[in-house]
Coordinates of C-alpha atoms in Angstrom, one line a residue:
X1099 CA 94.2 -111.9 5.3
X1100 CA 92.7 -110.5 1.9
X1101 CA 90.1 -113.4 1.2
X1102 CA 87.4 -112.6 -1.6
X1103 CA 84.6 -114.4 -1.5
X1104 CA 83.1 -117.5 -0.9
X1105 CA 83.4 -119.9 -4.0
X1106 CA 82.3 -123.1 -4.1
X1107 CA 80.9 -125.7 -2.0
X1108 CA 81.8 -129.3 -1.8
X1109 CA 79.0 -131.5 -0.3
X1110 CA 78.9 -135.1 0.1
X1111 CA 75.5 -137.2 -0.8
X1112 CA 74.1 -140.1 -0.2
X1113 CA 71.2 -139.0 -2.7
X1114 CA 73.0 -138.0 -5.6
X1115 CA 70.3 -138.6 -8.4
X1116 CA 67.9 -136.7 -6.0
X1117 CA 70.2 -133.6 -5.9
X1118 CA 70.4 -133.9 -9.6
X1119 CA 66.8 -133.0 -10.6
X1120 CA 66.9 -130.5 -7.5
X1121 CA 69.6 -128.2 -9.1
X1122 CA 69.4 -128.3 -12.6
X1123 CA 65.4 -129.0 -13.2
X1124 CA 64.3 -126.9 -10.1
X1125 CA 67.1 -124.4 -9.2
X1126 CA 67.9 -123.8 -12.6
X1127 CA 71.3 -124.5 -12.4
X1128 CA 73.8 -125.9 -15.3
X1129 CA 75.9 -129.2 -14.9
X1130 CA 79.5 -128.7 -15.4
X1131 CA 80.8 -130.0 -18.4
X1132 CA 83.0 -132.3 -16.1
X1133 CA 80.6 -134.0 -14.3
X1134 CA 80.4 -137.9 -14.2
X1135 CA 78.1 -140.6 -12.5
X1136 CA 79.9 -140.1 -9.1
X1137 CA 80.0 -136.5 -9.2
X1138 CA 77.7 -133.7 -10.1
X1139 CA 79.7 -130.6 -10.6
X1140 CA 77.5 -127.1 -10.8
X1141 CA 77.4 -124.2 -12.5
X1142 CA 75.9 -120.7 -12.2
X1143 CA 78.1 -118.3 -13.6
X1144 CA 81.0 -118.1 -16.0
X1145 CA 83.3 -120.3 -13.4
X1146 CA 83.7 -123.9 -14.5
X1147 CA 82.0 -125.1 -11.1
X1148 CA 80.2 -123.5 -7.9
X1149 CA 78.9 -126.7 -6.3
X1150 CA 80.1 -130.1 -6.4
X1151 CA 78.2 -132.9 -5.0
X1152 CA 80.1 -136.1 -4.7
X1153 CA 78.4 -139.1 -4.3
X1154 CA 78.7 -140.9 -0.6
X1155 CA 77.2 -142.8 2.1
X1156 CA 76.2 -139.6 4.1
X1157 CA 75.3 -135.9 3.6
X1158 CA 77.3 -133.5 4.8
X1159 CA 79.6 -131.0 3.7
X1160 CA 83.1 -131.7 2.6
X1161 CA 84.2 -128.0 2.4
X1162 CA 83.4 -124.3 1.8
X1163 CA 85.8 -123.1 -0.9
X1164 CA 87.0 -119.2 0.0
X1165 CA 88.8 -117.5 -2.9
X1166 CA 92.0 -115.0 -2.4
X1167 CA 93.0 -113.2 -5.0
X1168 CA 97.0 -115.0 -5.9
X1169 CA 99.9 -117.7 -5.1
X1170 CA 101.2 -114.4 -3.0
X1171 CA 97.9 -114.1 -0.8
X1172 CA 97.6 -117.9 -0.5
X1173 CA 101.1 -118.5 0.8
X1174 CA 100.3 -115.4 3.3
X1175 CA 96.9 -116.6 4.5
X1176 CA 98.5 -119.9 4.9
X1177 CA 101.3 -118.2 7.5
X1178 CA 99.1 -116.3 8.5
X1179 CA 96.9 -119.4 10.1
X1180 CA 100.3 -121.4 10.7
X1181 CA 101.4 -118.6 13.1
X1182 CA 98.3 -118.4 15.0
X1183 CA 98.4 -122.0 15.8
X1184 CA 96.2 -123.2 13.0
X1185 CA 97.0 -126.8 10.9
X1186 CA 97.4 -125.6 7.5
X1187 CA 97.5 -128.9 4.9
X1188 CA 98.8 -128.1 1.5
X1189 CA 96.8 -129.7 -1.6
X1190 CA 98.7 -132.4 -3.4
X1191 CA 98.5 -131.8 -7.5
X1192 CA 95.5 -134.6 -7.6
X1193 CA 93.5 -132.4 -5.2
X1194 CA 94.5 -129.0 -7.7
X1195 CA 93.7 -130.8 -10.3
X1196 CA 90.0 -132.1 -9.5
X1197 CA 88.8 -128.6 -7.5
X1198 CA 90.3 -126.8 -10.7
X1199 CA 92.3 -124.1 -9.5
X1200 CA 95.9 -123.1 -9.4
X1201 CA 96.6 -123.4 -5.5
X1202 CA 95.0 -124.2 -2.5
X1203 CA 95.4 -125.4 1.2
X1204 CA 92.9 -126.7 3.7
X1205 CA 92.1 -126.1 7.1
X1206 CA 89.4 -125.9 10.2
X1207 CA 88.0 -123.4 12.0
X1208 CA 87.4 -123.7 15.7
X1209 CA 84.3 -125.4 15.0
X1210 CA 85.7 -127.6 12.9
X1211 CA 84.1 -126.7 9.9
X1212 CA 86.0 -127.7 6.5
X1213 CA 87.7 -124.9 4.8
X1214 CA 89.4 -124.9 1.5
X1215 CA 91.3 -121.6 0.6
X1216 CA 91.9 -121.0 -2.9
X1217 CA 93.3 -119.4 -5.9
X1218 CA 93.1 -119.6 -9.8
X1219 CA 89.9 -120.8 -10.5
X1220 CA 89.3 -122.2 -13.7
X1221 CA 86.5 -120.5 -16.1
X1222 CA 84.0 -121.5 -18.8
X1223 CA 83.5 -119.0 -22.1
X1224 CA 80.6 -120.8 -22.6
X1225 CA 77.3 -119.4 -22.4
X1226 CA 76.0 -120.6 -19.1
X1227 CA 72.6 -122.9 -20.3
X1228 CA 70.3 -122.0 -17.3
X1229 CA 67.4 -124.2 -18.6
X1230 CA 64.8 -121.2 -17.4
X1231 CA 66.7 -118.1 -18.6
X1232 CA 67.6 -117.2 -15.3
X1233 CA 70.8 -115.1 -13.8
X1234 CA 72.3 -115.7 -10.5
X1235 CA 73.8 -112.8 -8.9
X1236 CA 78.0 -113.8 -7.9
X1237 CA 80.1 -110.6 -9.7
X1238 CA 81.8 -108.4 -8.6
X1239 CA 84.0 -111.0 -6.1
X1240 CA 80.4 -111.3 -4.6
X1241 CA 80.9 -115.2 -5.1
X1242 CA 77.8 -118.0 -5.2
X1243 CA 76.1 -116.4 -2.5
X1244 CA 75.7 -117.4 1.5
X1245 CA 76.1 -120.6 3.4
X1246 CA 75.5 -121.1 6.6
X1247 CA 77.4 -123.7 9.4
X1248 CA 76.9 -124.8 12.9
X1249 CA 79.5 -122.8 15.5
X1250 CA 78.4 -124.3 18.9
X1251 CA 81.8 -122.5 20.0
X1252 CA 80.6 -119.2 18.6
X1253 CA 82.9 -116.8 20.6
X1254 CA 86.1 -118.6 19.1
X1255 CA 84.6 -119.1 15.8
X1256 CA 83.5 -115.5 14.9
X1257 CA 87.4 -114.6 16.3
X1258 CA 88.7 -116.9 13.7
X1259 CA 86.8 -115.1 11.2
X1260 CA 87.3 -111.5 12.2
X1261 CA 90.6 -111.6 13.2
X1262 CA 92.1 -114.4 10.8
X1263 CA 90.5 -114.7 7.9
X1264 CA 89.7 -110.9 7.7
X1265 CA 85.8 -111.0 7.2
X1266 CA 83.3 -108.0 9.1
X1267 CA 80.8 -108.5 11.1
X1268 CA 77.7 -107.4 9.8
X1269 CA 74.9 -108.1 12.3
X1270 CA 73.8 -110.4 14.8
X1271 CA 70.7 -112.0 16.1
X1272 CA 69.4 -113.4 19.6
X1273 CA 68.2 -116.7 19.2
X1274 CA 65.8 -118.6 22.3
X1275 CA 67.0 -121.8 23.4
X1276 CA 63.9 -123.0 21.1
X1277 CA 66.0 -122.4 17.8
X1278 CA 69.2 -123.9 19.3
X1279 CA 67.7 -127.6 20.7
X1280 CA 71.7 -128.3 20.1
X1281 CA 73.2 -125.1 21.9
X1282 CA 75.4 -124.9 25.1
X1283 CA 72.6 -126.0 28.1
X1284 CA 71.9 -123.3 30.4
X1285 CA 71.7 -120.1 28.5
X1286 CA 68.8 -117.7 28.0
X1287 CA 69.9 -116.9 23.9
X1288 CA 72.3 -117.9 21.6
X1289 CA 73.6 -115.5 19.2
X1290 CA 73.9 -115.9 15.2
X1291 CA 76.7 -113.6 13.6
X1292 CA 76.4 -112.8 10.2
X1293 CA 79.9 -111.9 8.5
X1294 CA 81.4 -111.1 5.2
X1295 CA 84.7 -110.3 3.2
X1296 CA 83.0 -108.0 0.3
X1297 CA 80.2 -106.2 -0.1
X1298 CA 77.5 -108.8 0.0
X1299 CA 75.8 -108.1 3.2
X1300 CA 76.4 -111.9 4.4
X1301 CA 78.8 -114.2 2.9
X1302 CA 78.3 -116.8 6.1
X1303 CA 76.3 -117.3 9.0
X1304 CA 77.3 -118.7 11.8
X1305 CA 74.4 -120.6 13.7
X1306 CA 75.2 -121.5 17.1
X1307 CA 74.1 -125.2 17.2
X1308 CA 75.5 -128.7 16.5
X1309 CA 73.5 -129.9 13.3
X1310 CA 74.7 -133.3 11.8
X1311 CA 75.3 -132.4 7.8
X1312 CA 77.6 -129.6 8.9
X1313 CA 75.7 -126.4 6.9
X1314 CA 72.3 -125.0 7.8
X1315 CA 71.3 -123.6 4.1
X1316 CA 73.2 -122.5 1.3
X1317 CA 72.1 -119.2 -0.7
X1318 CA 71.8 -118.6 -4.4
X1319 CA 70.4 -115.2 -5.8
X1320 CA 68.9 -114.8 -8.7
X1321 CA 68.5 -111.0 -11.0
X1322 CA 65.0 -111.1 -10.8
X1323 CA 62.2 -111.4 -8.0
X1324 CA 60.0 -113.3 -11.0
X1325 CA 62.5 -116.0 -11.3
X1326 CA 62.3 -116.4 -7.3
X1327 CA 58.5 -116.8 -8.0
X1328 CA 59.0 -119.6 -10.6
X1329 CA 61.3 -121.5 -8.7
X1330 CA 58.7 -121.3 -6.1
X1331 CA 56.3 -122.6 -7.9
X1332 CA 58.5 -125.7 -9.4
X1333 CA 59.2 -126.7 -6.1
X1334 CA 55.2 -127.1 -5.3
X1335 CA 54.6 -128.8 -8.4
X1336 CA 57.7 -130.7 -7.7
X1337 CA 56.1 -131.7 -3.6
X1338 CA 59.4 -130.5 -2.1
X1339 CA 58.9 -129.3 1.5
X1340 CA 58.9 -125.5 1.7
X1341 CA 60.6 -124.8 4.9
X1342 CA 59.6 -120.9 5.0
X1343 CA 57.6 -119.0 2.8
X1344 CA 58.3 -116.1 0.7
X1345 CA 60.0 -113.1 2.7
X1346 CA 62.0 -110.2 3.1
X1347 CA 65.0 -110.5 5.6
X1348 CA 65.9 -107.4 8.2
X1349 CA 69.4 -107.9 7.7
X1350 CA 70.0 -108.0 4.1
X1351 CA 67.1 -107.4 2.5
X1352 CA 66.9 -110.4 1.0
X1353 CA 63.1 -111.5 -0.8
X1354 CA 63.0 -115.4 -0.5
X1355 CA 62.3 -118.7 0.3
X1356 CA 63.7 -121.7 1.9
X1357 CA 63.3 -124.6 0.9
X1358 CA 64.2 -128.4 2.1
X1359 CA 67.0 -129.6 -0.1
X1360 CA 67.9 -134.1 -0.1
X1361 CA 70.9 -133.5 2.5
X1362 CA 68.3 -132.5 5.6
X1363 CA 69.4 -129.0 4.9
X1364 CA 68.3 -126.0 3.5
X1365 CA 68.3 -123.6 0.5
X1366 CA 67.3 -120.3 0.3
X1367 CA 66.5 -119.2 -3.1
X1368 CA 66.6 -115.0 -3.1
X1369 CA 66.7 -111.4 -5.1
X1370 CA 67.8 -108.5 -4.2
X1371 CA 70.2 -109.0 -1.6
X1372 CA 72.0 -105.6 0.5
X1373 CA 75.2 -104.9 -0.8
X1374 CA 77.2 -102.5 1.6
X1375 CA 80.3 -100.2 1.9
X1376 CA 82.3 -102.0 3.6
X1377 CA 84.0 -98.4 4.8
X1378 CA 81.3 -97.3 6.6
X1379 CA 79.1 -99.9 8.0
X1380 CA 78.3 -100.3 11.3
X1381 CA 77.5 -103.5 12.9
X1382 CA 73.6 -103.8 14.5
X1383 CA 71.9 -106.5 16.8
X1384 CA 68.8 -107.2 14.7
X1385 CA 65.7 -108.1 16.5
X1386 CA 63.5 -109.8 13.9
X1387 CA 64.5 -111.9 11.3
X1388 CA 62.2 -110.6 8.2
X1389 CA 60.5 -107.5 7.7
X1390 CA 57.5 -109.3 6.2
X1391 CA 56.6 -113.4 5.5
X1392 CA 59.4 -116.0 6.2
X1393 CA 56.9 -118.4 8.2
X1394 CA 58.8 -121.2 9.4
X1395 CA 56.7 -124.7 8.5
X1396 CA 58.2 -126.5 11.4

């Protein structure tokens, strides 16, 4: 299966007006020119949307959008799945029309995590208006960045990924039954797998917990480690939670921060992220999470 790159995310709030301010006036994102008072559709690049948040009685995510590259690879990743046993549901011309792109199916993986694969996108030629001059990092079929989703079945998960949807496996991690209050009784450690389909080190993690909203974090990255500082510093002026502090990460190199986000998850907001040959990487346990800082506050 020839999937891209991650690209877009569909999340579901119950605090709609909250995650307005948080993306445009802190993150520094753009709203979509097709936004409306249910909907807040996001932009950080030249495609017409990256994020949608849809307003609901609960947070959680809806679905992580993966991109291939035609109709061609779409009606082959959608056999693909079909033949391994896999309930593919084709989108009806409503559903096209509202995510904006030119085909798409939707599906689960073995931890039940909403997937929508996608071709076509739709674009905006307009200048993106990032209301602090910054530039998130997304070409070269990089897509928006990372998210991360519970995988409490992580054994069958990661399969589904490697051997389905065609991503690597770029590194994993041992986590203590500390990290994982939701993980499988009984074990010593839990292992997070970090996987990709391009050359961004991580396109997804897979965390091997239950956790209620259905994603972990998401990660954006920005061109320039300064505009990683002044985010910083708009979230402590704004009083939003920082959830670890500044850091570099052992797997992909990644200088940021997390920070709490209205859903009761996560974002990490980063710069200078790995990007790898995909040719001749080699898989590695890592056995510390950062080089340097990432102090968890809780």
């Amino acid at each position: 299966m020839d999937i891209r790159s991650l690209g877009y995310l569909r999340i579901e709030t119950a605090k709609l007006a909250e995650w307005r301010t948080y993306v445009l006036d802190i993150l520094g994102m753009a709203q979509g020119v097709d936004s409306t008072d249910a909907v807040l559709n996001v932009r950080i690049d030249d495609r017409i949307r990256r994020f949608s948040f849809v307003a609901g009685e609960q947070d959680r995510l809806l679905s992580a959008g993966f991109e291939v590259a035609n109709a061609k690879a779409l009606a082959e990743a959608a056999a693909e799945l079909e033949a391994a046993g896999v309930a593919v549901k084709h989108a009806d011309d409503a559903t096209l029309a509202e995510r904006r792109v030119q085909g798409l199916f939707h599906c689960e993986d073995p931890a039940g995590n909403p997937l929508e694969i996608y071709w076509g996108h739709a674009q905006d030629h307009t200048p993106l208006p990032a209301p602090f001059g910054n530039r998130f990092v997304t070409g070269d079929h990089l897509g928006l960045g990372h998210v991360v989703m519970p995988a409490p079945d992580m054994d069958a998960t990661v399969d589904f990924y490697e051997n389905l949807l065609g991503f690597q496996l770029r590194d994993r991690m041992k986590l203590p039954p500390v990290a994982v209050p939701t993980g499988k009784p009984g074990q010593d450690f839990y292992w997070m797998n970090f996987l990709s389909p391009n050359a961004r080190h991580h396109s997804l993690g897979l965390y091997p917990g239950a956790l209620p909203p259905g994603i972990v974090h998401f990660m954006v990255e920005v061109e320039r480690l300064d505009d990683v500082g002044f985010c910083l510093d708009r979230m402590n002026a704004a009083g939003i939670p920082i959830a670890s502090t500044l850091g570099r990460h052992s797997n992909d190199h990644m200088v940021s921060f997390y920070a709490q986000a209205p859903g009761g998850f996560q974002v990490e907001y980063g710069w200078d992220g790995l990007i790898v040959d995909k040719e001749t990487w080699v898989t590695k346990e890592i056995t510390s999470d950062s080089f340097w800082g990432h102090q968890w506050n809780g």
